[in-house]
Coordinates of C-alpha atoms and ligand atoms in Angstrom, one line a residue:
X24 CA 0.0 0.0 0.0
X25 CA 1.5 3.3 -1.0
X26 CA 1.0 6.2 1.4
X27 CA 0.0 9.5 -0.1
X28 CA 1.2 12.5 1.9
X29 CA 1.2 16.3 1.5
X30 CA 3.7 19.0 2.3
X31 CA 3.4 22.8 1.8
X32 CA 6.6 24.5 0.6
X33 CA 9.7 24.2 -1.6
X34 CA 10.3 20.8 -3.2
X35 CA 14.0 21.4 -3.3
X36 CA 14.1 21.5 0.6
X37 CA 12.5 18.0 0.8
X38 CA 14.3 14.8 1.6
X39 CA 13.1 11.8 -0.4
X40 CA 14.8 9.1 -2.5
X41 CA 13.6 10.8 -5.6
X42 CA 12.3 14.3 -6.4
X43 CA 10.2 14.7 -9.5
X44 CA 10.9 17.7 -11.7
X45 CA 8.2 19.3 -13.9
X46 CA 10.6 19.7 -16.8
X47 CA 10.3 20.8 -20.4
X48 CA 11.2 18.4 -23.2
X49 CA 14.5 20.2 -23.8
X50 CA 15.7 19.1 -20.3
X51 CA 18.1 22.0 -20.0
X52 CA 16.4 24.0 -17.3
X53 CA 13.8 26.8 -17.3
X54 CA 11.7 28.5 -14.7
X55 CA 9.4 27.2 -12.0
X56 CA 10.2 24.2 -9.9
X57 CA 12.8 23.0 -12.5
X58 CA 14.7 26.2 -12.2
X59 CA 14.8 25.8 -8.5
X60 CA 16.0 22.2 -8.8
X61 CA 18.9 23.1 -11.0
X62 CA 19.8 26.1 -8.9
X63 CA 19.9 24.2 -5.6
X64 CA 21.0 20.9 -7.1
X65 CA 24.0 22.3 -8.8
X66 CA 25.6 21.6 -12.2
X67 CA 25.8 17.8 -11.9
X68 CA 22.1 17.6 -12.8
X69 CA 22.4 19.8 -15.9
X70 CA 25.5 17.8 -17.0
X71 CA 23.5 14.6 -17.0
X72 CA 20.6 16.3 -18.8
X73 CA 23.0 17.4 -21.5
X74 CA 24.3 13.9 -21.8
X75 CA 20.7 12.6 -22.2
X76 CA 20.2 15.2 -25.0
X77 CA 23.4 14.1 -26.7
X78 CA 22.3 10.5 -26.6
X79 CA 18.9 8.8 -25.9
X80 CA 16.8 12.0 -26.0
X81 CA 18.5 13.9 -28.8
X82 CA 15.0 15.2 -29.9
X83 CA 14.0 15.9 -26.3
X84 CA 12.0 14.0 -23.7
X85 CA 8.5 13.5 -25.1
X86 CA 5.5 14.8 -23.1
X87 CA 4.3 12.2 -20.6
X88 CA 7.6 10.4 -20.3
X89 CA 10.1 10.4 -17.4
X90 CA 13.9 10.0 -17.0
X91 CA 16.2 10.0 -14.0
X92 CA 19.4 11.8 -13.3
X93 CA 21.5 12.3 -10.2
X94 CA 20.0 14.7 -7.6
X95 CA 23.4 16.6 -7.3
X96 CA 23.5 18.6 -4.1
X97 CA 19.8 18.0 -3.2
X98 CA 18.8 15.8 -0.3
X99 CA 17.8 12.9 -2.6
X100 CA 19.4 10.2 -4.6
X101 CA 17.7 11.0 -7.9
X102 CA 15.7 13.6 -9.8
X103 CA 13.1 12.2 -12.1
X104 CA 12.4 14.6 -14.9
X105 CA 9.0 14.4 -16.5
X106 CA 7.4 16.6 -19.1
X107 CA 3.8 17.7 -18.4
X108 CA 1.4 18.8 -21.1
X109 CA 0.5 22.4 -21.6
X110 CA -3.1 23.0 -20.6
X111 CA -5.5 23.3 -23.5
X112 CA -9.1 24.4 -23.3
X113 CA -9.9 22.7 -26.7
X114 CA -8.0 19.4 -26.4
X115 CA -8.2 16.9 -23.6
X116 CA -4.5 16.2 -22.6
X117 CA -5.4 14.5 -19.3
X118 CA -3.9 11.2 -20.4
X119 CA -0.5 12.8 -20.8
X120 CA -0.7 14.3 -17.3
X121 CA -1.6 10.9 -15.9
X122 CA 1.3 9.4 -17.9
X123 CA 3.7 11.7 -16.2
X124 CA 2.8 10.3 -12.8
X125 CA 2.7 6.7 -14.0
X126 CA 6.0 6.9 -15.8
X127 CA 7.7 8.7 -12.9
X128 CA 6.5 5.9 -10.6
X129 CA 7.8 3.3 -13.1
X130 CA 11.2 4.9 -13.2
X131 CA 11.2 5.3 -9.4
X132 CA 10.4 1.6 -9.0
X133 CA 13.2 0.6 -11.4
X134 CA 15.7 2.7 -9.4
X135 CA 14.5 1.2 -6.1
X136 CA 13.2 4.5 -4.7
X137 CA 10.9 4.0 -1.8
X138 CA 9.9 7.7 -1.2
X139 CA 9.1 10.0 -4.1
X140 CA 8.1 13.7 -3.9
X141 CA 6.1 15.3 -6.7
X142 CA 5.3 18.9 -7.4
X143 CA 1.9 19.8 -9.0
X144 CA 3.0 19.1 -12.5
X145 CA 1.7 21.4 -15.3
X146 CA 0.0 23.8 -12.9
X147 CA 2.5 26.6 -13.2
X148 CA 3.9 27.8 -16.5
X149 CA 1.8 25.2 -18.3
X150 CA -1.4 26.6 -16.7
X151 CA -3.3 23.4 -15.8
X152 CA -6.2 24.2 -13.4
X153 CA -5.0 23.0 -10.0
X154 CA -8.2 21.2 -8.9
X155 CA -8.2 19.1 -12.1
X156 CA -4.4 18.5 -11.9
X157 CA -4.9 17.3 -8.3
X158 CA -7.7 14.9 -9.4
X159 CA -5.5 13.4 -12.2
X160 CA -2.3 13.2 -10.0
X161 CA -4.0 11.6 -7.0
X162 CA -6.2 9.2 -9.0
X163 CA -3.3 8.1 -11.1
X164 CA -1.0 7.4 -8.2
X165 CA -3.7 5.5 -6.4
X166 CA -4.3 3.4 -9.5
X167 CA -0.7 2.6 -10.4
X168 CA 0.8 -0.5 -8.9
X169 CA 4.2 0.5 -7.5
X170 CA 6.9 -0.6 -5.1
X171 CA 7.2 3.0 -3.9
X172 CA 6.1 3.3 -0.2
X173 CA 5.4 7.0 0.0
X174 CA 4.3 9.5 -2.6
X175 CA 4.5 13.0 -1.2
X176 CA 2.9 15.9 -3.1
X177 CA 4.8 19.1 -2.3
X178 CA 2.7 22.1 -3.0
X179 CA 4.1 25.6 -3.3
X180 CA 1.0 27.5 -2.2
X181 CA -2.1 27.1 0.0
X182 CA -4.4 26.9 -2.9
X183 CA -2.6 23.9 -4.5
X184 CA -2.2 22.3 -1.0
X185 CA -6.0 22.6 -0.4
X186 CA -6.8 21.2 -3.8
X187 CA -4.6 18.1 -3.2
X188 CA -5.9 17.8 0.4
X189 CA -9.5 17.7 -0.8
X190 CA -8.7 15.0 -3.3
X191 CA -6.8 12.8 -1.0
X192 CA -9.6 13.2 1.5
Ligands
AR6_220 N1 8.7 23.7 -5.0 C1 7.5 23.2 -5.2 N2 6.6 23.6 -6.1 C2 7.0 24.7 -6.9 C3 8.3 25.3 -6.8 C4 9.1 24.8 -5.7 N3 10.4 25.2 -5.5 N4 8.4 26.3 -7.7 C5 7.2 26.3 -8.4 N5 6.4 25.3 -7.9 P1 6.1 24.9 -13.1 P2 4.8 23.3 -15.3 C6 5.1 25.0 -8.3 O1 5.9 26.2 -13.8 O2 3.6 24.1 -15.1 C7 9.3 25.4 -16.5 O3 9.9 26.6 -17.0 C8 4.3 26.0 -9.1 O4 3.6 26.9 -8.2 O5 7.4 24.6 -12.4 O6 4.8 21.9 -15.4 C9 9.8 24.2 -17.2 O7 11.1 24.4 -17.7 C10 3.3 25.1 -9.8 O8 2.2 24.7 -8.9 O9 5.9 23.6 -14.1 C11 8.8 24.1 -18.3 O10 9.1 24.9 -19.4 C12 4.1 23.8 -10.0 O11 5.2 23.9 -9.2 C13 7.5 24.6 -17.6 O12 8.0 25.5 -16.7 C14 4.5 23.5 -11.5 O13 4.9 24.7 -12.0 C15 6.8 23.5 -17.0 O14 5.6 24.0 -16.5

C-alpha cells in the first residue's frame, strides 16, 4: 500500500529518495520548480541532462515520459524529470498528465526508490487548473501498482495544497 502524503513548501528542501521535476522536453532548465531544482541541485544535474540530450533523447524527452538523473546537491538520490502537457481548453490532454505520474513511478520503481516527492506538474507555466491536476495526480498514483512506499505531493502555495488535500480526503 502506497501512502499519499502532503507538504506545503519548496520541493528542493524536501528529503526523499527521488524528487520529480516538472521539466520541459529540452531538459536544459527553465523556470518554476525545475529552475529551483537546477539552482539548488548544482551543475551535476544539468550535466546529466545534457548527456541525455546528446544520446537517448536527442530530440528531447516526449511529453508524458520520465527519465532520472543524479540529484546533485539535493537531499535525494535522484531527480526524475517528467514533461507535463501544456493546458488546452480545446483538447483533452489528461492522459498525458496521468502518464507523467505513471512513468515517474515506473522509473522510481526501477531505481528502487521508496519515497518520491512530486510537485503539482503542469500547474505553473503550463497553466493546468490545479483542482483538475490534483484529481489526475491523486487518482493516477492511487491506480498505479508500484513498489514506492510513500508518494508526497509538495505544493508551493495554500491553494494547491488545499486542492490536493480535498482530493486525498
Ligand atoms: N517547489 C514546489 N513547487 C514549486 C516550486 C518549488 N520550488 N516552484 C514552483 N512550484 P512549473 P509546469 C510549483 O511552472 O507548469 C518550467 O519553466 C508551481 O507553483 O514549475 O509543469 C519548465 O522548464 C506550480 O504549482 O511547471 C517548463 O518549461 C508547479 O510547481 C515549464 O515550466 C508547477 O509549475 C513546466 O511547466
